[in-house]
Amino acid sequence: MSDQIKFIVDNLNKEPFRKNYNLITFDSLEPMQLLQVLNDVLAEIDPKQVVDIREEMPEQTAKRMLSLLGILKYKPPGNATDMSTFRQGLVIGSKPVIYPVLHWLLQRTNELKKRAYLARFLIKLEVPSEFLQDETVADTNKQYEELMEAFKTLHKECEQLKTSGFSTAEIRRDISAMEEEKDQLIKRVERLKKRVETVQNHQRMLKIARQLRVEKEREEFLVQQKQEQKNQLFHAVQRLQRIQNQLKSMRHAAVDAKPESLMKRLEEEIKFNSYMVTEKFPKELESKKKELHFLQKVVSEPAMGHSDLLELESKINEINTEINQLIEKKMMRNEPIEGKLSLYRQQASIISRKKEAKAEELQEAKEKLANLEREVSVKTNQTREFDGAEVLKGDDFKRYVSKLRSKSTVFKKKHQIIAEFKAEFGLLQRTEELLKQRHENIQHQLQTIEDKKGISGYSYTQEELERVSALKTEVDEMKGRTLDDMSEMVKKLNSLVSEKKSALAPVIKELRQLRQKCQELTQECDEKKSQYDSCAAGLESNRSKLEQEVRGLREECLQEESRYHYTNCMIKNLEIQLRRATDEMKAYVSSDQQEKRKAIREQYTKNIAEQENLGKKLREKQKAVRESHGPNMKQAKMWRDFEQLMECKKQCFLKQQSQTSIGQVIQEGGEDRLIL
């Protein structure tokens, strides 16, 4: 119920309602105000419902709301017999009836707006059969049904267009752009046709180009298919590697596992789970139930004001004082048996708290371990998907990092060399362009001179002959050079191989000895590491035990310190009260009148006497006021009548001055009479 009210308040504070409610103000609304809120929500769904409920009869309001809820297909909770109670609750503005309706309406406002809009056009008017016998009425009804069907189809098409995500402006722009592209393509095709028609055998060449395009498309399809199959094979290999790794780990676990260790682990898990089920979870469930019961009780109670809060605070203070008094009485008794039991109880509570804390730590550690294992599996799968290799660990990862560093240094050097080459290449390219430009200018000048002399083309033919002869000589030289280079390279390689073998022979012998030493050292390192792990585990267990003992002793110390401070405070309070009591007794017993006057009893008796005298004076004053009340009221009434009479005379005098012909004033026996 509280979630329902919170949802209603949150939605009423949003657009388009903007009610600015909170839970207390909304819950304290009167029935008429609650009905007005419901009517505002219905008016947002159907604009015809905009009505002020104060200007409408309750029966009409209920009928209008029930008809709209029926159109919106709202089903009240309960069976058919509860409909009368639902109608009655809607008329009187009952909260258990209106809250579910508001919750249902605010959950699906947009859907209900659409339904209310369609209801205006799709709710069929039932025409009696006797009226349908008339031809005009029947034709009109038939036309009405056809229009309704046409509206359905048009509305469906409109919704499809809205949901399709295309707008008419975008479609028009696309159509105009496609038409422009079509015109450009047609023009380009025509230009290409004109250009191709001048070529011989253009039909055959077009046919061959078409076949080439088809084969290229087929080649692309085959390449894509080949790539897909490679990906499938790669994923299959990865899956096989993962399964093999899982199989290895399971076999390794099965080899190391013994029945005793498995039974011990299972017993620990069973103990932990039984503790969680029998002790921890029932306590948590009970606390949650109590909290839920308390919250339901708070929700069911009406809204509290400032006076109620003050009353509750006063009750809490009284109960706290009673608790303190009971604690003082218990401490005054100081029973030894209860003291021993309290110590045992404290120890038991400390142990239970420690047990709960350790269980929670164990549960958190298990969850953390499961999350970390899940993250590790996800990361390994991601790395396998990226490069298909296993994740490096320990020394392999360090070696890989050192390799990367060496490669990065080499890469930087090579990159620097490439940059130098690029700069030199730019300079050479620029010089080449300048030389080409100069060569073209010289060639142009030479051609002009040849044209003048009548020997055009002489330099070109001479250059061609020189170039051909130079190429021939270069080819001949290259052939001889390559044979000599190959023979020299073979000799050099054979000599290098023999030198490397002779140089590596002693190194290989030393490497074998070093490998044996490395194996012995690794075995010794493993043994030392196992000894260190066992020693560290023992020390860690001892340290945890000592930490637990220290924690328990600290808690006991804190408890004793708090008890010590509490007793000191109580002793100081009692000493102050005792001092005040002795001072009061001294002042009351002493023969000195001034000391007696300082006593609290004397002051209180003096105050009581003063208040009694004041009460007597006030009672006498009250009696005098009561006795003179009647005559005073009569005198006040006579004075008011006299004022009215004088006002009337004043008005008459003013009228006589303004209009002399209206009447006549006659004075007889000290009285004035107006005769009209």
XYZ file of C-alpha atoms in Angstrom:
676
model
C 0.000 0.000 0.000
C 2.839 2.408 0.826
C 4.529 1.695 -2.532
C 1.208 2.355 -4.265
C 0.759 5.738 -2.535
C 4.387 6.677 -3.246
C 3.939 5.866 -6.962
C 0.718 7.947 -7.100
C 2.339 10.952 -5.362
C 5.438 10.817 -7.614
C 3.319 10.772 -10.794
C 0.969 13.528 -9.562
C 3.973 15.783 -8.856
C 5.220 15.368 -12.453
C 3.917 16.903 -15.656
C 1.108 17.638 -16.485
C -0.472 17.589 -12.984
C 2.115 19.442 -10.807
C 0.245 18.867 -7.546
C 3.247 19.294 -5.177
C 2.025 16.616 -2.752
C 3.971 14.572 -0.256
C 2.875 11.333 1.424
C 1.383 13.091 4.454
C -0.528 15.806 2.592
C -1.857 13.315 0.045
C -2.980 10.896 2.754
C -4.721 13.731 4.639
C -6.868 14.805 1.646
C -10.619 14.952 2.209
C -12.969 12.742 0.130
C -14.085 15.627 -2.120
C -10.472 16.647 -2.772
C -9.535 13.024 -3.518
C -12.434 12.758 -5.995
C -11.270 15.997 -7.632
C -7.748 14.502 -8.031
C -9.269 11.392 -9.645
C -11.350 13.597 -11.939
C -8.230 15.591 -12.944
C -6.456 12.359 -13.929
C -9.513 11.237 -15.949
C -9.639 14.692 -17.604
C -6.018 14.268 -18.673
C -6.998 10.975 -20.329
C -10.288 12.281 -21.810
C -10.656 16.113 -22.116
C -14.465 15.795 -21.891
C -14.129 14.993 -18.183
C -12.950 18.529 -17.206
C -15.586 19.270 -14.514
C -15.591 20.887 -11.065
C -17.055 18.218 -8.755
C -18.480 20.836 -6.372
C -20.848 21.990 -9.139
C -22.050 18.463 -9.935
C -24.319 16.022 -8.120
C -22.577 12.983 -6.541
C -24.757 10.530 -8.516
C -23.858 12.196 -11.805
C -20.139 12.197 -10.883
C -20.203 8.489 -10.008
C -22.152 7.639 -13.189
C -19.756 9.625 -15.386
C -16.629 8.107 -13.800
C -18.020 4.568 -13.900
C -18.914 4.890 -17.592
C -15.411 6.138 -18.458
C -13.760 3.404 -16.358
C -15.919 0.856 -18.178
C -14.732 2.238 -21.541
C -11.127 2.075 -20.314
C -11.765 -1.583 -19.230
C -10.918 -1.145 -15.551
C -11.720 -4.243 -13.464
C -12.307 -3.524 -9.756
C -10.618 -5.929 -7.326
C -12.916 -8.639 -5.980
C -15.868 -10.495 -7.454
C -19.174 -9.267 -8.913
C -20.807 -8.908 -5.471
C -18.270 -6.194 -4.548
C -19.469 -3.871 -7.344
C -22.021 -2.202 -5.060
C -19.323 -1.453 -2.468
C -17.068 -0.173 -5.263
C -19.803 2.202 -6.516
C -20.571 3.363 -2.990
C -16.857 3.982 -2.261
C -16.549 5.954 -5.498
C -19.514 8.156 -4.501
C -18.214 8.909 -0.985
C -14.520 9.187 -2.046
C -13.215 6.192 -0.086
C -9.415 5.812 -0.073
C -9.326 1.960 -0.447
C -11.415 2.358 -3.628
C -9.785 5.430 -5.213
C -6.106 4.568 -4.544
C -6.119 1.409 -6.757
C -7.976 3.320 -9.516
C -5.382 6.138 -9.464
C -2.522 3.626 -9.433
C -4.014 1.781 -12.434
C -4.661 5.010 -14.397
C -1.224 6.542 -13.758
C 0.561 3.325 -14.745
C -0.799 3.360 -18.316
C -1.791 6.978 -19.067
C -0.619 7.037 -22.704
C -2.342 3.744 -23.509
C -5.592 4.930 -21.897
C -5.453 8.256 -23.794
C -5.352 6.298 -27.032
C -8.211 4.061 -25.862
C -10.357 7.051 -24.849
C -9.663 8.736 -28.203
C -10.678 5.587 -30.116
C -13.768 5.095 -27.938
C -15.270 8.339 -29.262
C -15.332 6.850 -32.785
C -15.513 3.092 -32.267
C -18.237 2.690 -29.609
C -21.166 1.606 -31.729
C -24.537 3.238 -31.173
C -27.169 0.535 -30.740
C -30.191 1.379 -32.892
C -33.438 -0.492 -32.047
C -34.592 -2.982 -34.660
C -37.944 -1.246 -35.198
C -36.112 1.907 -36.345
C -33.904 -0.053 -38.704
C -36.946 -1.058 -40.762
C -36.935 2.480 -42.162
C -34.771 2.609 -45.299
C -33.122 5.976 -44.593
C -32.226 4.933 -41.030
C -30.863 1.589 -42.278
C -28.782 3.298 -44.988
C -27.429 5.816 -42.501
C -26.551 3.022 -40.049
C -24.823 1.048 -42.810
C -22.856 4.146 -43.860
C -21.963 4.719 -40.192
C -20.570 1.161 -39.918
C -18.573 1.535 -43.140
C -17.064 4.797 -41.907
C -16.150 3.086 -38.644
C -14.324 0.305 -40.516
C -12.556 2.878 -42.699
C -11.485 4.756 -39.556
C -10.027 1.513 -38.128
C -7.941 0.846 -41.249
C -6.755 4.454 -41.487
C -5.808 4.522 -37.807
C -3.808 1.294 -38.189
C -1.953 2.716 -41.188
C -1.275 5.946 -39.304
C 0.144 4.022 -36.305
C 2.336 1.935 -38.598
C 3.690 5.077 -40.249
C 4.348 6.661 -36.844
C 6.213 3.600 -35.595
C 8.152 3.115 -38.847
C 10.367 6.107 -37.991
C 10.070 7.829 -41.404
C 8.728 11.334 -41.880
C 7.229 12.700 -45.097
C 9.854 15.451 -45.351
C 12.697 12.918 -45.117
C 11.040 10.652 -47.703
C 10.592 13.596 -50.087
C 14.215 14.611 -49.646
C 15.344 11.043 -50.298
C 13.156 10.791 -53.413
C 14.483 14.092 -54.819
C 18.097 13.040 -54.100
C 17.513 9.637 -55.726
C 15.961 11.300 -58.796
C 18.984 13.604 -59.122
C 21.329 10.618 -58.825
C 19.243 8.755 -61.404
C 19.524 11.658 -63.886
C 23.279 11.887 -63.308
C 23.666 8.121 -63.834
C 21.581 8.218 -67.035
C 23.747 11.037 -68.409
C 26.933 9.193 -67.466
C 25.688 5.977 -69.085
C 24.830 7.849 -72.288
C 28.294 9.440 -72.374
C 29.934 6.061 -71.834
C 27.778 4.477 -74.565
C 28.815 7.175 -77.042
C 32.459 6.673 -76.073
C 32.211 2.861 -76.357
C 30.407 2.848 -79.719
C 33.544 4.205 -81.440
C 35.555 1.152 -80.252
C 35.649 -1.987 -82.389
C 33.903 -5.154 -81.044
C 32.342 -3.177 -78.174
C 29.461 -5.689 -77.807
C 31.883 -8.546 -77.226
C 33.923 -6.463 -74.806
C 30.765 -5.500 -72.878
C 29.806 -9.153 -72.636
C 33.273 -10.028 -71.331
C 33.118 -7.132 -68.790
C 29.717 -8.388 -67.601
C 31.094 -11.897 -67.123
C 34.097 -10.411 -65.291
C 31.807 -8.516 -62.887
C 29.773 -11.660 -62.202
C 32.937 -13.645 -61.507
C 34.253 -10.907 -59.207
C 31.014 -10.933 -57.233
C 31.228 -14.695 -57.015
C 34.859 -14.403 -55.893
C 33.860 -11.916 -53.158
C 31.104 -14.272 -52.021
C 33.542 -17.189 -51.898
C 36.103 -15.093 -49.999
C 33.439 -14.095 -47.485
C 32.326 -17.709 -47.132
C 35.951 -18.778 -46.652
C 36.405 -16.119 -43.947
C 33.248 -17.272 -42.149
C 34.451 -20.858 -42.213
C 37.842 -19.731 -40.870
C 36.101 -17.879 -38.034
C 33.980 -20.940 -37.257
C 37.110 -23.105 -37.246
C 38.895 -20.608 -35.008
C 35.977 -20.530 -32.532
C 35.791 -24.323 -32.593
C 39.531 -24.553 -31.821
C 39.116 -22.058 -28.977
C 36.189 -24.021 -27.568
C 38.250 -27.203 -27.792
C 41.143 -25.513 -25.943
C 38.799 -24.274 -23.213
C 37.252 -27.697 -22.782
C 40.718 -29.311 -22.689
C 41.851 -26.814 -20.037
C 38.739 -27.511 -17.973
C 39.370 -31.250 -18.343
C 42.984 -30.795 -17.217
C 41.953 -28.746 -14.180
C 39.270 -31.284 -13.230
C 41.735 -34.156 -13.589
C 44.312 -32.256 -11.547
C 41.717 -31.608 -8.828
C 40.667 -35.265 -8.906
C 44.298 -36.422 -8.588
C 45.059 -34.146 -5.626
C 41.719 -34.774 -3.911
C 41.385 -37.449 -1.249
C 38.209 -38.832 0.325
C 39.187 -37.440 3.736
C 39.791 -33.915 2.414
C 36.582 -34.006 0.372
C 34.590 -35.195 3.385
C 36.195 -32.530 5.576
C 35.377 -29.800 3.055
C 31.807 -31.051 2.693
C 31.381 -31.186 6.493
C 32.592 -27.563 6.779
C 30.189 -26.460 4.050
C 27.331 -28.372 5.736
C 28.108 -26.764 9.106
C 28.270 -23.321 7.570
C 25.022 -23.801 5.623
C 23.224 -25.288 8.648
C 24.348 -22.316 10.771
C 23.118 -19.901 8.106
C 19.755 -21.717 7.794
C 19.084 -22.408 11.478
C 20.487 -19.300 13.193
C 21.380 -16.404 10.916
C 18.585 -16.405 8.333
C 15.751 -16.933 10.905
C 17.058 -13.970 12.943
C 17.241 -11.784 9.868
C 13.780 -12.931 8.774
C 12.366 -12.172 12.226
C 13.947 -8.705 12.254
C 12.597 -7.998 8.750
C 9.117 -9.161 9.820
C 9.234 -6.891 12.869
C 10.364 -3.975 10.744
C 7.611 -4.693 8.192
C 4.990 -4.947 10.952
C 6.188 -1.672 12.440
C 6.101 0.065 9.044
C 2.611 -1.292 8.299
C 1.490 -0.036 11.670
C 2.974 3.391 10.937
C 1.291 3.495 7.516
C -2.102 2.401 8.847
C -2.113 5.095 11.548
C -3.361 8.602 10.609
C -1.015 11.507 10.063
C 0.487 12.859 13.304
C 0.606 16.502 14.240
C 2.968 18.487 16.419
C 0.926 17.869 19.569
C 0.998 14.083 18.996
C 4.777 14.183 18.579
C 5.180 16.162 21.807
C 2.992 13.640 23.631
C 5.074 10.742 22.295
C 8.303 12.485 23.331
C 6.953 12.977 26.846
C 5.985 9.269 27.017
C 9.472 8.268 25.812
C 11.084 10.447 28.492
C 8.876 8.898 31.206
C 9.745 5.368 30.063
C 13.470 6.250 30.009
C 13.282 7.547 33.575
C 11.509 4.340 34.660
C 14.206 2.249 32.965
C 16.940 4.228 34.741
C 15.181 3.750 38.078
C 14.901 -0.004 37.495
C 18.594 -0.186 36.563
C 19.475 1.689 39.749
C 17.381 -0.718 41.835
C 19.018 -3.687 40.157
C 22.483 -2.273 40.794
C 21.598 -1.524 44.429
C 20.656 -5.161 44.960
C 24.034 -6.332 43.537
C 23.169 -10.051 43.642
C 26.323 -12.186 43.081
C 24.509 -14.952 41.173
C 23.070 -12.425 38.709
C 26.550 -10.870 38.318
C 28.061 -14.241 37.370
C 25.225 -14.946 34.980
C 25.606 -11.508 33.412
C 29.297 -12.219 32.763
C 28.427 -15.538 31.099
C 25.681 -13.854 29.130
C 28.076 -11.143 27.964
C 30.611 -13.759 26.900
C 27.897 -15.705 25.064
C 26.671 -12.563 23.318
C 30.248 -11.635 22.355
C 30.848 -15.136 20.954
C 27.548 -15.067 19.038
C 28.398 -11.645 17.612
C 31.839 -12.887 16.598
C 30.267 -15.960 15.041
C 27.798 -13.828 13.075
C 30.579 -11.478 11.961
C 32.767 -14.373 10.822
C 29.814 -15.959 8.999
C 29.141 -12.680 7.221
C 32.847 -12.308 6.368
C 32.893 -15.878 5.034
C 29.768 -15.239 2.962
C 31.242 -12.003 1.573
C 34.540 -13.768 0.827
C 32.685 -16.545 -1.030
C 30.711 -14.017 -3.052
C 33.880 -12.044 -3.774
C 35.687 -15.237 -4.826
C 32.810 -16.216 -7.116
C 32.767 -12.727 -8.674
C 36.534 -12.779 -9.175
C 36.401 -16.238 -10.751
C 33.620 -15.025 -13.031
C 35.653 -11.948 -14.003
C 38.759 -14.082 -14.621
C 36.795 -16.438 -16.886
C 35.321 -13.467 -18.786
C 38.750 -11.849 -19.204
C 40.332 -15.119 -20.366
C 37.538 -15.628 -22.895
C 38.008 -12.071 -24.151
C 41.773 -12.514 -24.545
C 41.235 -15.815 -26.336
C 38.772 -14.185 -28.678
C 41.239 -11.375 -29.403
C 44.376 -13.381 -30.161
C 43.510 -17.017 -29.411
C 46.422 -17.459 -26.957
C 46.479 -18.401 -23.305
C 46.819 -15.757 -20.578
C 50.397 -15.422 -19.390
C 51.142 -15.663 -15.674
C 54.121 -15.035 -13.410
C 57.567 -15.386 -14.997
C 56.129 -15.883 -18.497
C 54.404 -12.522 -18.257
C 57.643 -10.858 -17.044
C 59.544 -12.393 -19.974
C 56.852 -11.210 -22.335
C 57.086 -7.654 -20.897
C 60.907 -7.634 -21.266
C 60.556 -8.810 -24.885
C 58.053 -6.060 -25.524
C 60.424 -3.475 -24.052
C 63.329 -4.633 -26.218
C 61.069 -4.668 -29.265
C 59.812 -1.184 -28.433
C 63.397 0.155 -28.316
C 64.158 -1.517 -31.642
C 60.933 -0.142 -33.042
C 61.838 3.394 -31.928
C 65.257 3.137 -33.580
C 63.769 1.788 -36.818
C 61.083 4.440 -36.709
C 63.753 7.142 -36.386
C 65.679 5.667 -39.349
C 62.475 5.576 -41.400
C 61.803 9.220 -40.553
C 65.330 10.147 -41.718
C 64.802 8.168 -44.935
C 61.460 9.905 -45.476
C 63.055 13.325 -45.065
C 65.877 12.383 -47.471
C 63.310 10.939 -49.876
C 61.393 14.235 -49.801
C 64.551 16.171 -50.657
C 65.442 13.767 -53.459
C 61.891 13.895 -54.798
C 62.025 17.675 -54.847
C 65.401 17.654 -56.656
C 64.032 15.105 -59.116
C 61.044 17.343 -59.859
C 63.363 20.319 -60.443
C 65.630 18.295 -62.726
C 62.634 16.949 -64.665
C 61.358 20.484 -65.102
C 64.763 21.620 -66.384
C 64.976 18.576 -68.662
C 61.552 19.355 -70.121
C 62.576 22.955 -70.760
C 65.797 21.820 -72.484
C 63.861 19.245 -74.527
C 61.380 21.879 -75.553
C 64.216 24.198 -76.641
C 65.911 21.310 -78.509
C 62.683 20.455 -80.363
C 62.253 24.084 -81.411
C 65.849 24.153 -82.708
C 65.326 20.810 -84.580
C 62.121 22.143 -86.157
C 63.990 25.240 -87.315
C 66.812 23.127 -88.817
C 64.372 20.626 -90.380
C 65.570 17.505 -88.442
C 62.750 17.006 -85.904
C 62.873 13.711 -83.939
C 66.651 13.257 -84.249
C 67.413 13.637 -80.539
C 64.560 11.308 -79.540
C 65.748 8.482 -81.835
C 69.353 8.938 -80.680
C 68.293 8.767 -77.004
C 66.260 5.627 -77.648
C 69.213 3.908 -79.310
C 71.527 4.883 -76.438
C 68.998 3.726 -73.846
C 68.530 0.337 -75.531
C 72.281 -0.234 -75.777
C 72.738 0.801 -72.137
C 69.988 -1.592 -71.020
C 71.599 -4.445 -72.952
C 74.979 -3.840 -71.357
C 73.374 -3.603 -67.889
C 71.514 -6.885 -68.390
C 74.710 -8.632 -69.454
C 76.584 -7.258 -66.473
C 73.757 -8.261 -64.079
C 73.798 -11.850 -65.333
C 77.513 -12.224 -64.761
C 77.316 -10.408 -61.450
C 74.458 -12.537 -60.072
C 76.306 -15.818 -60.772
C 79.428 -14.571 -59.041
C 77.424 -13.223 -56.093
C 75.575 -16.513 -55.644
C 78.751 -18.555 -55.533
C 80.335 -16.130 -53.068
C 77.206 -16.163 -50.878
C 77.220 -19.979 -50.709
C 80.863 -19.988 -49.646
C 80.272 -17.325 -47.021
C 77.233 -19.142 -45.596
C 79.112 -22.451 -45.314
C 81.991 -20.777 -43.552
C 79.624 -18.922 -41.174
C 77.764 -22.155 -40.286
C 81.017 -23.957 -39.463
C 82.233 -20.997 -37.366
C 78.965 -20.804 -35.431
C 78.991 -24.546 -34.736
C 82.531 -24.433 -33.391
C 81.704 -21.342 -31.286
C 78.501 -22.804 -29.861
C 79.876 -26.230 -28.858
C 81.382 -25.121 -25.473
C 78.399 -22.909 -24.776
C 76.006 -25.860 -25.263
C 78.065 -27.960 -22.793
C 77.891 -25.182 -20.201
C 74.175 -24.777 -20.858
C 73.509 -28.461 -20.085
C 75.287 -28.149 -16.734
C 73.403 -24.961 -15.946
C 70.094 -26.647 -16.784
C 70.800 -29.426 -14.282
C 71.679 -26.811 -11.644
C 68.499 -24.901 -12.474
C 66.376 -28.037 -11.976
C 68.024 -28.744 -8.599
C 67.553 -25.125 -7.497
C 63.889 -25.106 -8.578
C 63.257 -28.297 -6.539
C 64.970 -26.766 -3.508
C 62.993 -23.527 -4.028
C 59.699 -25.470 -4.140
C 60.559 -27.306 -0.915
C 61.508 -24.053 0.844
C 58.368 -22.408 -0.457
C 56.148 -25.219 0.899
C 57.913 -24.964 4.295
C 57.431 -21.204 4.277
C 53.735 -21.541 3.382
C 53.095 -24.042 6.199
C 54.960 -21.839 8.720
C 53.128 -18.727 7.515
C 49.760 -20.520 7.792
C 50.533 -21.544 11.395
C 51.638 -18.047 12.329
C 48.576 -16.581 10.624
C 46.229 -18.872 12.589
C 48.004 -17.942 15.862
C 47.802 -14.267 14.968
C 44.068 -14.512 14.219
C 43.474 -16.257 17.569
C 45.410 -13.562 19.409
C 43.525 -10.848 17.540
C 40.210 -12.439 18.542
C 41.299 -12.596 22.193
C 42.493 -8.976 22.077
C 39.198 -7.916 20.475
C 37.190 -9.707 23.161
C 39.278 -8.176 25.949
C 38.885 -4.711 24.399
C 35.131 -5.119 24.269
C 35.089 -6.241 27.906
C 37.295 -3.261 28.795
C 34.975 -0.876 26.992
C 31.950 -2.359 28.768
C 33.630 -2.062 32.144
C 34.657 1.535 31.373
C 31.114 2.457 30.369
C 29.778 0.821 33.551
C 32.389 2.695 35.600
C 31.453 6.050 34.061
C 27.750 5.319 34.519
C 28.224 4.482 38.215
C 30.343 7.631 38.705
C 27.604 9.763 37.145
C 24.946 8.135 39.325
C 27.097 8.660 42.435
C 27.568 12.355 41.554
C 23.814 12.789 41.015
C 23.083 11.127 44.362
C 25.711 13.278 46.114
C 24.141 16.453 44.669
C 20.664 15.318 45.777
C 22.015 14.411 49.223
C 23.750 17.796 49.521
C 20.549 19.608 48.591
C 18.584 17.544 51.146
C 21.110 18.291 53.945
C 21.116 22.004 53.084
C 17.323 22.001 53.191
C 17.297 20.214 56.577
C 19.888 22.648 58.012
C 17.933 25.657 56.818
C 14.651 24.235 58.142
C 16.082 23.255 61.577
C 18.231 26.402 62.159
C 16.905 29.150 64.512
C 17.984 31.973 62.162
C 14.933 33.424 60.364
C 16.931 34.447 57.292
C 18.191 30.885 56.865
C 14.621 29.598 57.264
C 13.469 32.013 54.581
C 16.093 30.595 52.220
C 14.593 27.110 52.614
C 12.677 25.784 49.629
C 9.684 24.841 51.806
C 9.367 28.372 53.115
C 9.632 29.797 49.608
C 6.945 27.416 48.342
C 4.612 28.232 51.282
C 5.148 31.941 50.615
C 4.343 31.486 46.922
C 1.223 29.436 47.807
C -0.001 32.158 50.163
C 0.556 34.850 47.529
C -1.313 32.827 44.918
C -4.221 32.213 47.343
C -4.493 35.975 48.052
C -4.414 36.699 44.320
C -7.145 34.071 43.739
C -9.356 35.669 46.444
C -8.971 39.115 44.831
C -9.793 37.711 41.390
C -12.887 35.900 42.729
C -14.115 39.120 44.358
C -13.541 40.979 41.096
C -15.404 38.250 39.216
C -18.343 38.514 41.639
C -18.501 42.314 41.159
C -18.416 41.927 37.386
C -21.238 39.351 37.486
C -23.413 41.606 39.648
C -22.891 44.653 37.390
C -23.126 42.731 34.121
C -26.932 43.015 33.646
C -27.251 46.787 34.317
C -24.161 47.520 32.242
C -25.519 45.560 29.295
C -28.863 47.373 29.561
C -27.086 50.737 29.693
C -24.987 49.808 26.635
C -28.147 48.834 24.749
C -29.814 52.138 25.667
C -26.733 54.006 24.454
C -26.810 52.164 21.093
C -30.517 53.002 20.694
C -29.770 56.631 21.516
C -27.038 56.683 18.842
C -29.428 55.235 16.260
C -32.055 57.838 17.171
C -29.576 60.693 16.830
C -28.385 59.330 13.496
C -31.988 59.193 12.283
C -32.549 62.808 13.364
C -29.412 63.860 11.565
C -30.549 62.181 8.351
C -33.983 63.770 8.621
C -32.460 67.184 9.165
C -30.226 66.783 6.152
C -33.160 65.681 3.985
C -35.216 68.655 5.189
C -32.452 71.001 4.143
C -32.087 69.390 0.729
C -35.805 68.887 -0.050
C -38.160 71.152 1.869
C -41.289 69.914 0.045
C -40.952 66.285 1.018
C -42.563 66.541 4.476
C -43.227 68.660 7.540
C -41.493 68.447 10.945
C -43.756 69.165 13.959
C -42.299 69.686 17.446
C -44.680 68.817 20.301
C -43.752 68.227 23.931
C -40.023 67.988 23.276
C -40.542 65.474 20.403
C -39.951 65.915 16.671
C -42.379 64.241 14.216
C -41.973 64.061 10.427
C -45.225 64.159 8.436
C -44.930 63.191 4.747
